[in-house]
PDB file of C-alpha atoms and ligand atoms in Angstrom:
ATOM      1  CA  MET A   1     -15.925 -17.782 -10.423  1.00 97.00           C
ATOM      2  CA  LYS A   2     -16.459 -14.608  -8.394  1.00 98.00           C
ATOM      3  CA  ILE A   3     -12.738 -12.629  -7.030  1.00 98.00           C
ATOM      4  CA  ALA A   4     -12.657  -9.355  -4.918  1.00 98.00           C
ATOM      5  CA  VAL A   5      -9.752  -7.615  -5.243  1.00 98.00           C
ATOM      6  CA  LEU A   6     -10.288  -4.435  -1.844  1.00 98.00           C
ATOM      7  CA  TYR A   7      -7.195  -2.073  -2.079  1.00 98.00           C
ATOM      8  CA  PHE A   8      -5.941   0.355   0.146  1.00 98.00           C
ATOM      9  CA  SER A   9      -4.615   3.476  -2.739  1.00 98.00           C
ATOM     10  CA  ALA A  10      -3.400   6.709  -0.972  1.00 98.00           C
ATOM     11  CA  THR A  11      -1.453   8.254  -3.842  1.00 98.00           C
ATOM     12  CA  GLY A  12      -2.881   5.503  -6.758  1.00 98.00           C
ATOM     13  CA  ASN A  13       0.205   2.702  -7.267  1.00 98.00           C
ATOM     14  CA  THR A  14      -2.066   0.224  -5.836  1.00 98.00           C
ATOM     15  CA  LYS A  15      -4.445   0.853  -7.612  1.00 98.00           C
ATOM     16  CA  LYS A  16      -2.913   1.034 -10.368  1.00 98.00           C
ATOM     17  CA  MET A  17      -1.871  -2.814 -10.199  1.00 98.00           C
ATOM     18  CA  ALA A  18      -5.530  -4.183  -8.293  1.00 98.00           C
ATOM     19  CA  ASP A  19      -6.802  -2.432 -12.848  1.00 98.00           C
ATOM     20  CA  VAL A  20      -4.270  -4.654 -13.884  1.00 98.00           C
ATOM     21  CA  ILE A  21      -4.853  -7.574 -12.242  1.00 98.00           C
ATOM     22  CA  GLU A  22      -9.418  -6.834 -12.407  1.00 98.00           C
ATOM     23  CA  GLN A  23      -8.499  -7.241 -15.871  1.00 98.00           C
ATOM     24  CA  SER A  24      -6.435 -10.195 -15.934  1.00 98.00           C
ATOM     25  CA  LEU A  25      -8.707 -12.468 -13.724  1.00 98.00           C
ATOM     26  CA  ALA A  26     -11.569 -11.175 -16.434  1.00 98.00           C
ATOM     27  CA  GLY A  27      -9.665 -12.065 -19.268  1.00 98.00           C
ATOM     28  CA  LEU A  28      -9.647 -15.610 -17.994  1.00 97.00           C
ATOM     29  CA  GLY A  29     -13.232 -15.399 -17.297  1.00 97.00           C
ATOM     30  CA  ALA A  30     -13.346 -14.488 -13.385  1.00 98.00           C
ATOM     31  CA  GLN A  31     -16.473 -11.983 -12.422  1.00 98.00           C
ATOM     32  CA  VAL A  32     -14.411  -9.273 -10.755  1.00 98.00           C
ATOM     33  CA  GLU A  33     -15.454  -6.765  -8.153  1.00 97.00           C
ATOM     34  CA  LYS A  34     -13.166  -4.569  -7.146  1.00 97.00           C
ATOM     35  CA  ILE A  35     -13.457  -2.695  -4.088  1.00 97.00           C
ATOM     36  CA  ASP A  36     -11.596   0.745  -2.678  1.00 98.00           C
ATOM     37  CA  VAL A  37     -11.025   0.601   1.176  1.00 98.00           C
ATOM     38  CA  THR A  38      -8.483   3.741   1.456  1.00 98.00           C
ATOM     39  CA  VAL A  39     -10.838   5.925   3.444  1.00 98.00           C
ATOM     40  CA  PRO A  40     -13.014   5.167   6.792  1.00 97.00           C
ATOM     41  CA  SER A  41     -16.554   5.172   5.734  1.00 96.00           C
ATOM     42  CA  ALA A  42     -15.598   2.402   3.037  1.00 96.00           C
ATOM     43  CA  ARG A  43     -13.926  -0.250   6.289  1.00 96.00           C
ATOM     44  CA  ARG A  44     -16.754  -1.346   7.066  1.00 87.00           C
ATOM     45  CA  GLU A  45     -16.907  -2.946  10.567  1.00 84.00           C
ATOM     46  CA  SER A  46     -19.071  -6.243   8.940  1.00 85.00           C
ATOM     47  CA  MET A  47     -17.528  -7.634   6.105  1.00 92.00           C
ATOM     48  CA  ASP A  48     -19.579 -10.968   4.475  1.00 93.00           C
ATOM     49  CA  PHE A  49     -17.095 -12.362   2.350  1.00 94.00           C
ATOM     50  CA  SER A  50     -19.572 -15.662   1.910  1.00 93.00           C
ATOM     51  CA  GLY A  51     -20.441 -14.594  -1.533  1.00 94.00           C
ATOM     52  CA  TRP A  52     -16.613 -14.396  -3.606  1.00 96.00           C
ATOM     53  CA  ASP A  53     -14.119 -17.170  -3.944  1.00 97.00           C
ATOM     54  CA  GLY A  54     -11.364 -15.416  -3.221  1.00 98.00           C
ATOM     55  CA  VAL A  55      -9.881 -12.127  -2.390  1.00 98.00           C
ATOM     56  CA  ILE A  56      -7.072 -10.030  -3.145  1.00 98.00           C
ATOM     57  CA  PHE A  57      -5.891  -7.379  -0.662  1.00 98.00           C
ATOM     58  CA  GLY A  58      -3.941  -4.142  -2.157  1.00 98.00           C
ATOM     59  CA  ALA A  59      -1.495  -1.977   0.089  1.00 98.00           C
ATOM     60  CA  PRO A  60       1.254   0.068  -0.105  1.00 98.00           C
ATOM     61  CA  ILE A  61       4.224  -0.365   1.981  1.00 97.00           C
ATOM     62  CA  HIS A  62       4.042   2.360   4.837  1.00 96.00           C
ATOM     63  CA  SER A  63       7.619   1.665   6.288  1.00 94.00           C
ATOM     64  CA  MET A  64       7.989  -2.043   5.998  1.00 92.00           C
ATOM     65  CA  ARG A  65       4.135  -2.626   7.099  1.00 95.00           C
ATOM     66  CA  ALA A  66       0.664  -2.009   5.424  1.00 97.00           C
ATOM     67  CA  PRO A  67      -0.324   1.150   6.396  1.00 97.00           C
ATOM     68  CA  ARG A  68      -1.629   1.566  10.092  1.00 96.00           C
ATOM     69  CA  VAL A  69      -4.985   2.023   9.603  1.00 97.00           C
ATOM     70  CA  LEU A  70      -6.022  -0.882   7.486  1.00 98.00           C
ATOM     71  CA  ARG A  71      -3.776  -3.595   9.417  1.00 97.00           C
ATOM     72  CA  GLU A  72      -6.117  -1.994  12.564  1.00 96.00           C
ATOM     73  CA  TRP A  73      -8.654  -2.862  10.041  1.00 97.00           C
ATOM     74  CA  LEU A  74      -7.531  -6.259   8.408  1.00 98.00           C
ATOM     75  CA  GLN A  75      -7.449  -8.154  11.761  1.00 97.00           C
ATOM     76  CA  THR A  76     -11.442  -7.241  12.539  1.00 97.00           C
ATOM     77  CA  LEU A  77     -12.482  -9.055   9.526  1.00 97.00           C
ATOM     78  CA  ASN A  78     -13.618 -12.444   9.928  1.00 96.00           C
ATOM     79  CA  GLY A  79     -12.221 -14.449   6.436  1.00 96.00           C
ATOM     80  CA  GLN A  80     -14.820 -17.393   7.182  1.00 93.00           C
ATOM     81  CA  GLY A  81     -12.153 -19.638   5.503  1.00 95.00           C
ATOM     82  CA  LYS A  82     -12.024 -17.651   2.313  1.00 97.00           C
ATOM     83  CA  LYS A  83      -8.948 -18.726   0.071  1.00 98.00           C
ATOM     84  CA  ALA A  84      -6.959 -14.598   0.239  1.00 98.00           C
ATOM     85  CA  ALA A  85      -4.407 -13.557  -2.104  1.00 98.00           C
ATOM     86  CA  MET A  86      -2.068  -9.991  -0.755  1.00 98.00           C
ATOM     87  CA  TYR A  87      -0.325  -8.185  -3.447  1.00 98.00           C
ATOM     88  CA  PHE A  88       2.158  -5.276  -1.871  1.00 98.00           C
ATOM     89  CA  THR A  89       3.265  -2.177  -3.710  1.00 98.00           C
ATOM     90  CA  TYR A  90       6.743  -0.242  -2.162  1.00 98.00           C
ATOM     91  CA  GLY A  91       8.874   2.714  -3.184  1.00 98.00           C
ATOM     92  CA  GLY A  92      11.700   1.084  -4.500  1.00 97.00           C
ATOM     93  CA  PHE A  93      13.710   0.141  -0.713  1.00 95.00           C
ATOM     94  CA  HIS A  94      12.291  -2.843   1.560  1.00 90.00           C
ATOM     95  CA  VAL A  95       9.858  -5.148   1.546  1.00 91.00           C
ATOM     96  CA  HIS A  96      11.016  -7.734   3.309  1.00 85.00           C
ATOM     97  CA  PRO A  97       8.550  -8.282   6.435  1.00 90.00           C
ATOM     98  CA  CYS A  98       5.265  -7.094   4.670  1.00 94.00           C
ATOM     99  CA  HIS A  99       4.303 -10.342   3.899  1.00 96.00           C
ATOM    100  CA  TYR A 100       4.845 -12.591   6.468  1.00 94.00           C
ATOM    101  CA  SER A 101       2.690  -9.607   8.998  1.00 93.00           C
ATOM    102  CA  THR A 102      -0.203  -9.097   6.750  1.00 96.00           C
ATOM    103  CA  ARG A 103      -0.649 -13.648   6.034  1.00 96.00           C
ATOM    104  CA  GLU A 104      -0.215 -12.777  10.034  1.00 95.00           C
ATOM    105  CA  ILE A 105      -3.175 -10.836   9.858  1.00 97.00           C
ATOM    106  CA  LEU A 106      -5.235 -12.297   7.325  1.00 98.00           C
ATOM    107  CA  ALA A 107      -4.400 -15.770   9.261  1.00 98.00           C
ATOM    108  CA  ALA A 108      -5.993 -14.918  12.131  1.00 98.00           C
ATOM    109  CA  ALA A 109      -9.006 -13.358  10.179  1.00 97.00           C
ATOM    110  CA  GLY A 110      -9.867 -16.897   9.362  1.00 97.00           C
ATOM    111  CA  PHE A 111      -8.486 -16.720   5.753  1.00 98.00           C
ATOM    112  CA  THR A 112      -6.516 -19.171   3.358  1.00 98.00           C
ATOM    113  CA  VAL A 113      -3.297 -17.146   2.321  1.00 98.00           C
ATOM    114  CA  VAL A 114      -2.426 -18.537  -1.096  1.00 98.00           C
ATOM    115  CA  ALA A 115       0.239 -16.402  -2.855  1.00 98.00           C
ATOM    116  CA  SER A 116       1.788 -12.890  -2.452  1.00 98.00           C
ATOM    117  CA  ALA A 117       3.599 -10.309  -4.739  1.00 98.00           C
ATOM    118  CA  GLU A 118       4.942  -6.860  -5.046  1.00 98.00           C
ATOM    119  CA  PHE A 119       5.325  -4.239  -7.320  1.00 98.00           C
ATOM    120  CA  LEU A 120       7.693  -0.913  -7.626  1.00 98.00           C
ATOM    121  CA  GLY A 121       5.431   2.186  -8.007  1.00 98.00           C
ATOM    122  CA  ALA A 122       6.841   5.954  -7.747  1.00 98.00           C
ATOM    123  CA  HIS A 123       7.772   6.888  -3.949  1.00 98.00           C
ATOM    124  CA  THR A 124       5.317   8.437  -2.177  1.00 98.00           C
ATOM    125  CA  PHE A 125       8.025  11.083  -0.268  1.00 97.00           C
ATOM    126  CA  ASN A 126       9.000  11.940  -4.398  1.00 97.00           C
ATOM    127  CA  ARG A 127       6.161  14.679  -3.783  1.00 96.00           C
ATOM    128  CA  GLY A 128       8.694  16.516  -1.030  1.00 96.00           C
ATOM    129  CA  GLY A 129      11.734  15.251  -3.592  1.00 96.00           C
ATOM    130  CA  TRP A 130      12.737  12.461  -3.016  1.00 96.00           C
ATOM    131  CA  GLN A 131      13.780  10.301  -6.603  1.00 95.00           C
ATOM    132  CA  ALA A 132      12.724   6.433  -6.015  1.00 98.00           C
ATOM    133  CA  VAL A 133      11.217   5.255  -8.775  1.00 98.00           C
ATOM    134  CA  PRO A 134       9.776   8.026 -10.507  1.00 98.00           C
ATOM    135  CA  GLU A 135       8.683   5.897 -13.746  1.00 98.00           C
ATOM    136  CA  ARG A 136       7.276   2.590 -11.887  1.00 98.00           C
ATOM    137  CA  PRO A 137       5.262   1.046 -12.375  1.00 98.00           C
ATOM    138  CA  ASP A 138       6.127   0.054 -16.005  1.00 98.00           C
ATOM    139  CA  ALA A 139       5.123  -2.413 -18.238  1.00 98.00           C
ATOM    140  CA  SER A 140       7.450  -4.695 -17.115  1.00 98.00           C
ATOM    141  CA  ASP A 141       5.893  -4.496 -13.072  1.00 98.00           C
ATOM    142  CA  PHE A 142       2.212  -4.946 -14.471  1.00 98.00           C
ATOM    143  CA  ALA A 143       4.114  -7.984 -17.358  1.00 98.00           C
ATOM    144  CA  VAL A 144       4.918  -9.487 -13.771  1.00 98.00           C
ATOM    145  CA  ALA A 145       1.318  -8.530 -12.699  1.00 98.00           C
ATOM    146  CA  LYS A 146      -0.433  -9.970 -15.174  1.00 98.00           C
ATOM    147  CA  ASP A 147       1.453 -13.377 -14.702  1.00 98.00           C
ATOM    148  CA  TYR A 148       0.321 -12.645 -10.917  1.00 98.00           C
ATOM    149  CA  ALA A 149      -3.159 -12.408 -11.733  1.00 98.00           C
ATOM    150  CA  ALA A 150      -3.236 -15.974 -13.465  1.00 98.00           C
ATOM    151  CA  ALA A 151      -1.232 -17.340 -10.495  1.00 98.00           C
ATOM    152  CA  VAL A 152      -4.568 -16.366  -8.445  1.00 98.00           C
ATOM    153  CA  TYR A 153      -7.152 -17.238 -10.335  1.00 98.00           C
ATOM    154  CA  ALA A 154      -5.992 -21.293 -10.529  1.00 98.00           C
ATOM    155  CA  ARG A 155      -4.875 -21.191  -6.859  1.00 98.00           C
ATOM    156  CA  PHE A 156      -8.874 -19.441  -6.101  1.00 98.00           C
ATOM    157  CA  SER A 157     -10.098 -22.298  -8.757  1.00 97.00           C
ATOM    158  CA  GLY A 158      -8.376 -25.034  -7.347  1.00 97.00           C
ATOM    159  CA  LYS A 159      -6.875 -26.332 -10.913  1.00 97.00           C
ATOM    160  CA  ASP A 160      -3.435 -25.229  -7.980  1.00 98.00           C
ATOM    161  CA  ALA A 161      -4.200 -26.640  -4.817  1.00 97.00           C
ATOM    162  CA  GLY A 162      -0.697 -24.901  -3.738  1.00 96.00           C
ATOM    163  CA  VAL A 163      -1.196 -21.896  -0.998  1.00 97.00           C
ATOM    164  CA  LEU A 164       1.490 -19.495   0.047  1.00 97.00           C
ATOM    165  CA  GLY A 165       4.964 -21.458   1.175  1.00 94.00           C
ATOM    166  CA  GLU A 166       6.959 -20.048   3.747  1.00 91.00           C
ATOM    167  CA  LEU A 167       7.886 -16.555   3.705  1.00 90.00           C
ATOM    168  CA  GLU A 168      11.518 -15.032   5.676  1.00 84.00           C
ATOM    169  CA  LYS A 169      10.651 -14.050   8.984  1.00 81.00           C
ATOM    170  CA  THR A 170      11.195 -10.717  10.342  1.00 80.00           C
ATOM    171  CA  ASP A 171      13.216 -10.294  13.127  1.00 84.00           C
ATOM    172  CA  MET A 172      11.741  -6.853  13.752  1.00 87.00           C
ATOM    173  CA  ASN A 173       8.804  -7.291  16.557  1.00 87.00           C
ATOM    174  CA  GLU A 174       5.812  -5.160  16.534  1.00 86.00           C
ATOM    175  CA  GLU A 175       7.665  -2.790  18.915  1.00 90.00           C
ATOM    176  CA  PHE A 176      10.665  -2.295  16.662  1.00 90.00           C
ATOM    177  CA  LEU A 177       8.778  -1.756  13.480  1.00 90.00           C
ATOM    178  CA  ASP A 178       5.598   0.911  15.537  1.00 90.00           C
ATOM    179  CA  ALA A 179       9.591   2.957  16.202  1.00 89.00           C
ATOM    180  CA  ILE A 180      10.769   2.901  12.144  1.00 88.00           C
ATOM    181  CA  GLU A 181       7.230   4.358  11.141  1.00 88.00           C
ATOM    182  CA  GLY A 182       7.335   7.297  13.790  1.00 86.00           C
ATOM    183  CA  PHE A 183      11.011   8.082  11.545  1.00 86.00           C
ATOM    184  CA  ARG A 184       8.927   9.084   8.682  1.00 87.00           C
ATOM    185  CA  PHE A 185       8.199  12.065  10.486  1.00 88.00           C
ATOM    186  CA  LYS A 186      11.622  12.379  10.651  1.00 88.00           C
ATOM    187  CA  ALA A 187      11.746  13.325   6.836  1.00 92.00           C
ATOM    188  CA  LEU A 188       8.284  14.698   6.785  1.00 95.00           C
ATOM    189  CA  THR A 189       8.331  17.613   9.059  1.00 95.00           C
ATOM    190  CA  GLN A 190       5.888  19.564   7.358  1.00 96.00           C
ATOM    191  CA  LEU A 191       2.751  17.779   7.469  1.00 96.00           C
ATOM    192  CA  PRO A 192      -0.014  19.117   4.610  1.00 96.00           C
ATOM    193  CA  THR A 193      -0.697  22.730   5.192  1.00 96.00           C
ATOM    194  CA  ARG A 194      -1.553  25.010   3.158  1.00 94.00           C
ATOM    195  CA  ASN A 195       0.615  27.642   3.871  1.00 88.00           C
ATOM    196  CA  GLY A 196      -2.136  30.509   3.787  1.00 87.00           C
ATOM    197  CA  LYS A 197      -2.711  29.751  -0.201  1.00 90.00           C
ATOM    198  CA  GLU A 198      -5.735  30.310  -1.600  1.00 90.00           C
ATOM    199  CA  CYS A 199      -8.505  27.666  -2.131  1.00 95.00           C
ATOM    200  CA  SER A 200     -11.906  26.797  -3.329  1.00 96.00           C
ATOM    201  CA  LEU A 201     -12.680  24.213   0.433  1.00 96.00           C
ATOM    202  CA  CYS A 202     -13.913  21.465  -2.305  1.00 97.00           C
ATOM    203  CA  MET A 203     -12.516  19.239   0.437  1.00 98.00           C
ATOM    204  CA  ALA A 204     -11.490  16.771  -1.386  1.00 98.00           C
ATOM    205  CA  CYS A 205      -8.815  16.587   0.675  1.00 98.00           C
ATOM    206  CA  GLN A 206     -10.479  15.885   4.247  1.00 98.00           C
ATOM    207  CA  GLU A 207     -13.069  13.254   1.816  1.00 98.00           C
ATOM    208  CA  GLN A 208     -10.132  11.324   0.734  1.00 97.00           C
ATOM    209  CA  CYS A 209      -7.926  11.555   3.153  1.00 98.00           C
ATOM    210  CA  PRO A 210      -7.848   7.681   4.738  1.00 98.00           C
ATOM    211  CA  SER A 211      -6.904   8.351   8.538  1.00 98.00           C
ATOM    212  CA  GLY A 212      -9.628  11.309   9.076  1.00 97.00           C
ATOM    213  CA  ALA A 213      -6.335  13.502  10.097  1.00 98.00           C
ATOM    214  CA  MET A 214      -7.454  16.491   7.474  1.00 98.00           C
ATOM    215  CA  ASP A 215      -8.942  19.432   8.402  1.00 97.00           C
ATOM    216  CA  ALA A 216     -10.155  21.400   5.280  1.00 97.00           C
ATOM    217  CA  GLU A 217     -10.737  24.347   6.625  1.00 96.00           C
ATOM    218  CA  LYS A 218      -7.765  25.186   8.843  1.00 95.00           C
ATOM    219  CA  GLY A 219      -6.329  24.065   5.740  1.00 95.00           C
ATOM    220  CA  GLU A 220      -4.030  21.772   7.514  1.00 95.00           C
ATOM    221  CA  ALA A 221      -3.744  17.398   8.570  1.00 96.00           C
ATOM    222  CA  ASP A 222      -4.091  17.035  13.134  1.00 96.00           C
ATOM    223  CA  PRO A 223      -0.674  15.210  13.679  1.00 95.00           C
ATOM    224  CA  ALA A 224      -1.797  12.682  16.638  1.00 95.00           C
ATOM    225  CA  LEU A 225      -4.025  11.007  13.147  1.00 96.00           C
ATOM    226  CA  CYS A 226      -1.968  11.819   9.935  1.00 96.00           C
ATOM    227  CA  ILE A 227      -0.168   8.527   8.358  1.00 96.00           C
ATOM    228  CA  ALA A 228       1.725  10.556   6.109  1.00 96.00           C
ATOM    229  CA  CYS A 229       0.120   8.749   3.112  1.00 97.00           C
ATOM    230  CA  LEU A 230       0.196  12.713   0.810  1.00 98.00           C
ATOM    231  CA  GLY A 231      -3.371  11.236  -0.067  1.00 98.00           C
ATOM    232  CA  CYS A 232      -4.065  14.804   0.081  1.00 98.00           C
ATOM    233  CA  LEU A 233      -1.416  16.255  -1.483  1.00 97.00           C
ATOM    234  CA  ASP A 234      -3.174  14.477  -4.614  1.00 96.00           C
ATOM    235  CA  ALA A 235      -6.653  14.949  -3.902  1.00 97.00           C
ATOM    236  CA  CYS A 236      -6.094  18.924  -3.928  1.00 97.00           C
ATOM    237  CA  PRO A 237      -7.404  20.000  -7.576  1.00 96.00           C
ATOM    238  CA  GLU A 238      -6.202  23.784  -6.884  1.00 95.00           C
ATOM    239  CA  ASP A 239      -2.658  22.239  -5.885  1.00 94.00           C
ATOM    240  CA  ALA A 240      -2.613  24.223  -2.727  1.00 96.00           C
ATOM    241  CA  LEU A 241      -1.186  21.701  -0.320  1.00 97.00           C
ATOM    242  CA  GLU A 242       2.133  21.864   0.682  1.00 96.00           C
ATOM    243  CA  ILE A 243       4.627  19.546   2.096  1.00 97.00           C
ATOM    244  CA  ASN A 244       8.729  20.666   3.556  1.00 97.00           C
ATOM    245  CA  ASP A 245      11.392  19.180   0.881  1.00 97.00           C
ATOM    246  CA  MET A 246      12.718  16.224   1.983  1.00 96.00           C
ATOM    247  CA  SER A 247      15.684  15.974  -0.940  1.00 96.00           C
ATOM    248  CA  GLY A 248      18.004  16.440   1.211  1.00 96.00           C
ATOM    249  CA  VAL A 249      16.630  13.695   3.350  1.00 95.00           C
ATOM    250  CA  PHE A 250      16.636  11.667   0.399  1.00 96.00           C
ATOM    251  CA  ALA A 251      20.516  12.035  -0.068  1.00 96.00           C
ATOM    252  CA  GLN A 252      21.478  11.716   3.490  1.00 95.00           C
ATOM    253  CA  ARG A 253      19.025   7.790   2.377  1.00 94.00           C
ATOM    254  CA  MET A 254      20.532   6.932  -0.393  1.00 96.00           C
ATOM    255  CA  GLU A 255      24.312   7.236   1.412  1.00 97.00           C
ATOM    256  CA  MET A 256      23.186   5.089   4.248  1.00 94.00           C
ATOM    257  CA  GLU A 257      21.248   2.510   2.067  1.00 93.00           C
ATOM    258  CA  LYS A 258      25.304   2.686  -0.399  1.00 96.00           C
ATOM    259  CA  SER A 259      22.514   2.973  -3.124  1.00 96.00           C
ATOM    260  CA  THR A 260      21.437   4.593  -6.073  1.00 97.00           C
ATOM    261  CA  PRO A 261      18.324   5.832  -7.624  1.00 97.00           C
ATOM    262  CA  GLN A 262      19.053   3.777 -10.810  1.00 98.00           C
ATOM    263  CA  ASP A 263      20.197   1.115  -8.352  1.00 97.00           C
ATOM    264  CA  LEU A 264      16.408   1.691  -7.021  1.00 98.00           C
ATOM    265  CA  ASN A 265      15.133   1.233 -10.188  1.00 98.00           C
ATOM    266  CA  LYS A 266      16.982  -1.790 -10.935  1.00 98.00           C
ATOM    267  CA  LYS A 267      14.129  -3.994  -9.168  1.00 98.00           C
ATOM    268  CA  GLN A 268      12.213  -5.519 -10.465  1.00 98.00           C
ATOM    269  CA  SER A 269       8.148  -7.104  -9.216  1.00 98.00           C
ATOM    270  CA  LYS A 270       8.081 -10.286  -7.573  1.00 98.00           C
ATOM    271  CA  ILE A 271       5.196 -12.655  -6.640  1.00 98.00           C
ATOM    272  CA  TYR A 272       5.243 -15.209  -3.577  1.00 97.00           C
ATOM    273  CA  LEU A 273       3.898 -19.301  -3.979  1.00 97.00           C
TER     274      LEU A 273
HETATM  275  C1  LIG B   1       4.363   6.699   5.130  1.00 58.66           C
HETATM  276  C2  LIG B   1       4.979   6.222   4.137  1.00 58.66           C
HETATM  277  C3  LIG B   1       6.445   5.811   3.682  1.00 58.66           C
HETATM  278  C4  LIG B   1       6.853   4.494   3.182  1.00 58.66           C
HETATM  279  N1  LIG B   1       7.702   3.428   3.571  1.00 58.66           N
HETATM  280  C5  LIG B   1       7.779   3.114   2.234  1.00 58.66           C
HETATM  281  C6  LIG B   1       9.272   1.716   2.164  1.00 58.66           C
HETATM  282  O1  LIG B   1       9.215   1.309   4.027  1.00 58.66           O
HETATM  283  N2  LIG B   1       9.879   1.469   1.913  1.00 58.66           N
HETATM  284  C7  LIG B   1       9.672   1.279   0.504  1.00 58.66           C
HETATM  285  O2  LIG B   1      10.128   1.143   0.180  1.00 58.66           O
HETATM  286  N3  LIG B   1       8.259   2.419  -0.252  1.00 58.66           N
HETATM  287  C8  LIG B   1       7.911   2.895   1.075  1.00 58.66           C
HETATM  288  N4  LIG B   1       6.545   3.790   0.558  1.00 58.66           N
HETATM  289  C9  LIG B   1       6.427   4.531  -0.944  1.00 58.66           C
HETATM  290  C10 LIG B   1       5.296   3.510  -1.277  1.00 58.66           C
HETATM  291  O3  LIG B   1       4.831   2.601  -0.458  1.00 58.66           O
HETATM  292  C11 LIG B   1       4.818   3.757  -2.502  1.00 58.66           C
HETATM  293  O4  LIG B   1       5.297   4.783  -3.375  1.00 58.66           O
HETATM  294  C12 LIG B   1       3.094   2.755  -2.894  1.00 58.66           C
HETATM  295  O5  LIG B   1       3.394   2.299  -4.067  1.00 58.66           O
HETATM  296  C13 LIG B   1       2.265   4.001  -2.379  1.00 58.66           C
HETATM  297  O6  LIG B   1       1.185   3.535  -2.994  1.00 58.66           O
HETATM  298  P1  LIG B   1       0.061   3.856  -2.959  1.00 58.66           P
HETATM  299  O7  LIG B   1       0.200   5.461  -4.419  1.00 58.66           O
HETATM  300  O8  LIG B   1      -1.199   2.905  -3.342  1.00 58.66           O
HETATM  301  O9  LIG B   1      -0.445   5.005  -1.757  1.00 58.66           O
HETATM  302  C14 LIG B   1       6.405   4.571   2.162  1.00 58.66           C
HETATM  303  C15 LIG B   1       5.061   5.826   1.879  1.00 58.66           C
HETATM  304  C16 LIG B   1       4.825   6.280   2.857  1.00 58.66           C
HETATM  305  C17 LIG B   1       3.990   7.681   2.501  1.00 58.66           C
END
């Protein structure tokens, strides 16, 4: 059986889970092709899915949905009736509408979605002073990913004829979720910038930017395009980019959620069948 794992991963968590899923599927005898669709040039205009028996889509949660640039690309695909599975990585807060809204997008694109999963992954904003699930994914998350690969394999192969069951429908409409998406810039008030620091202009920040926002020469991100994924900070080998300190916002957020970093870390990765 041939399976594609298409993943978007700005800061590496979603890729880690793609690696575990790939290894588990290969162990079951599948031929797996991993395709990284994080950068714009990898999100090809027309993709032919006919060579695969099933496609797994992996994405981080960005404000309770898949990242905007990925959602826009998924909407252009032609699933040709193929079976698909989804998974998301998230920083310990909320995933809820994402399974539902991404299944809607994939179903409209012609895929039959047979399974979904969510995995904990260190929150991207930890790079700016948060403390949300910093050690995740860990062995417990990888164990769930292994089980998930087995469940997806059974569904793709037809050994298990089930499809993804009813998901809790969100009462948040797209406009509301768009507004929530804007809140990230209340925490991230200083987008990635070089702030006069030395840089060898290796271009990694610009080449690995998922939204075409980063200008390496200027050493700053275009606020109209930046999705706040902080991939450029990760990509920079010289640690030359900086953002504002968000630790105060994290403390406020914990108070608002009536939660603690320990509570966030108690959450477990989950499979939806
Ligand atoms: C802009 C942005 C918004 C995010 N929104 C959420 C969220 O709504 N809930 C949550 O739990 N984590 C959220 N996160 C954390 C990421 O989902 C998490 O760190 C994810 O594993 C990152 O995946 P990656 O390393 O593959 O890019 C957000 C991260 C970013 C950058």
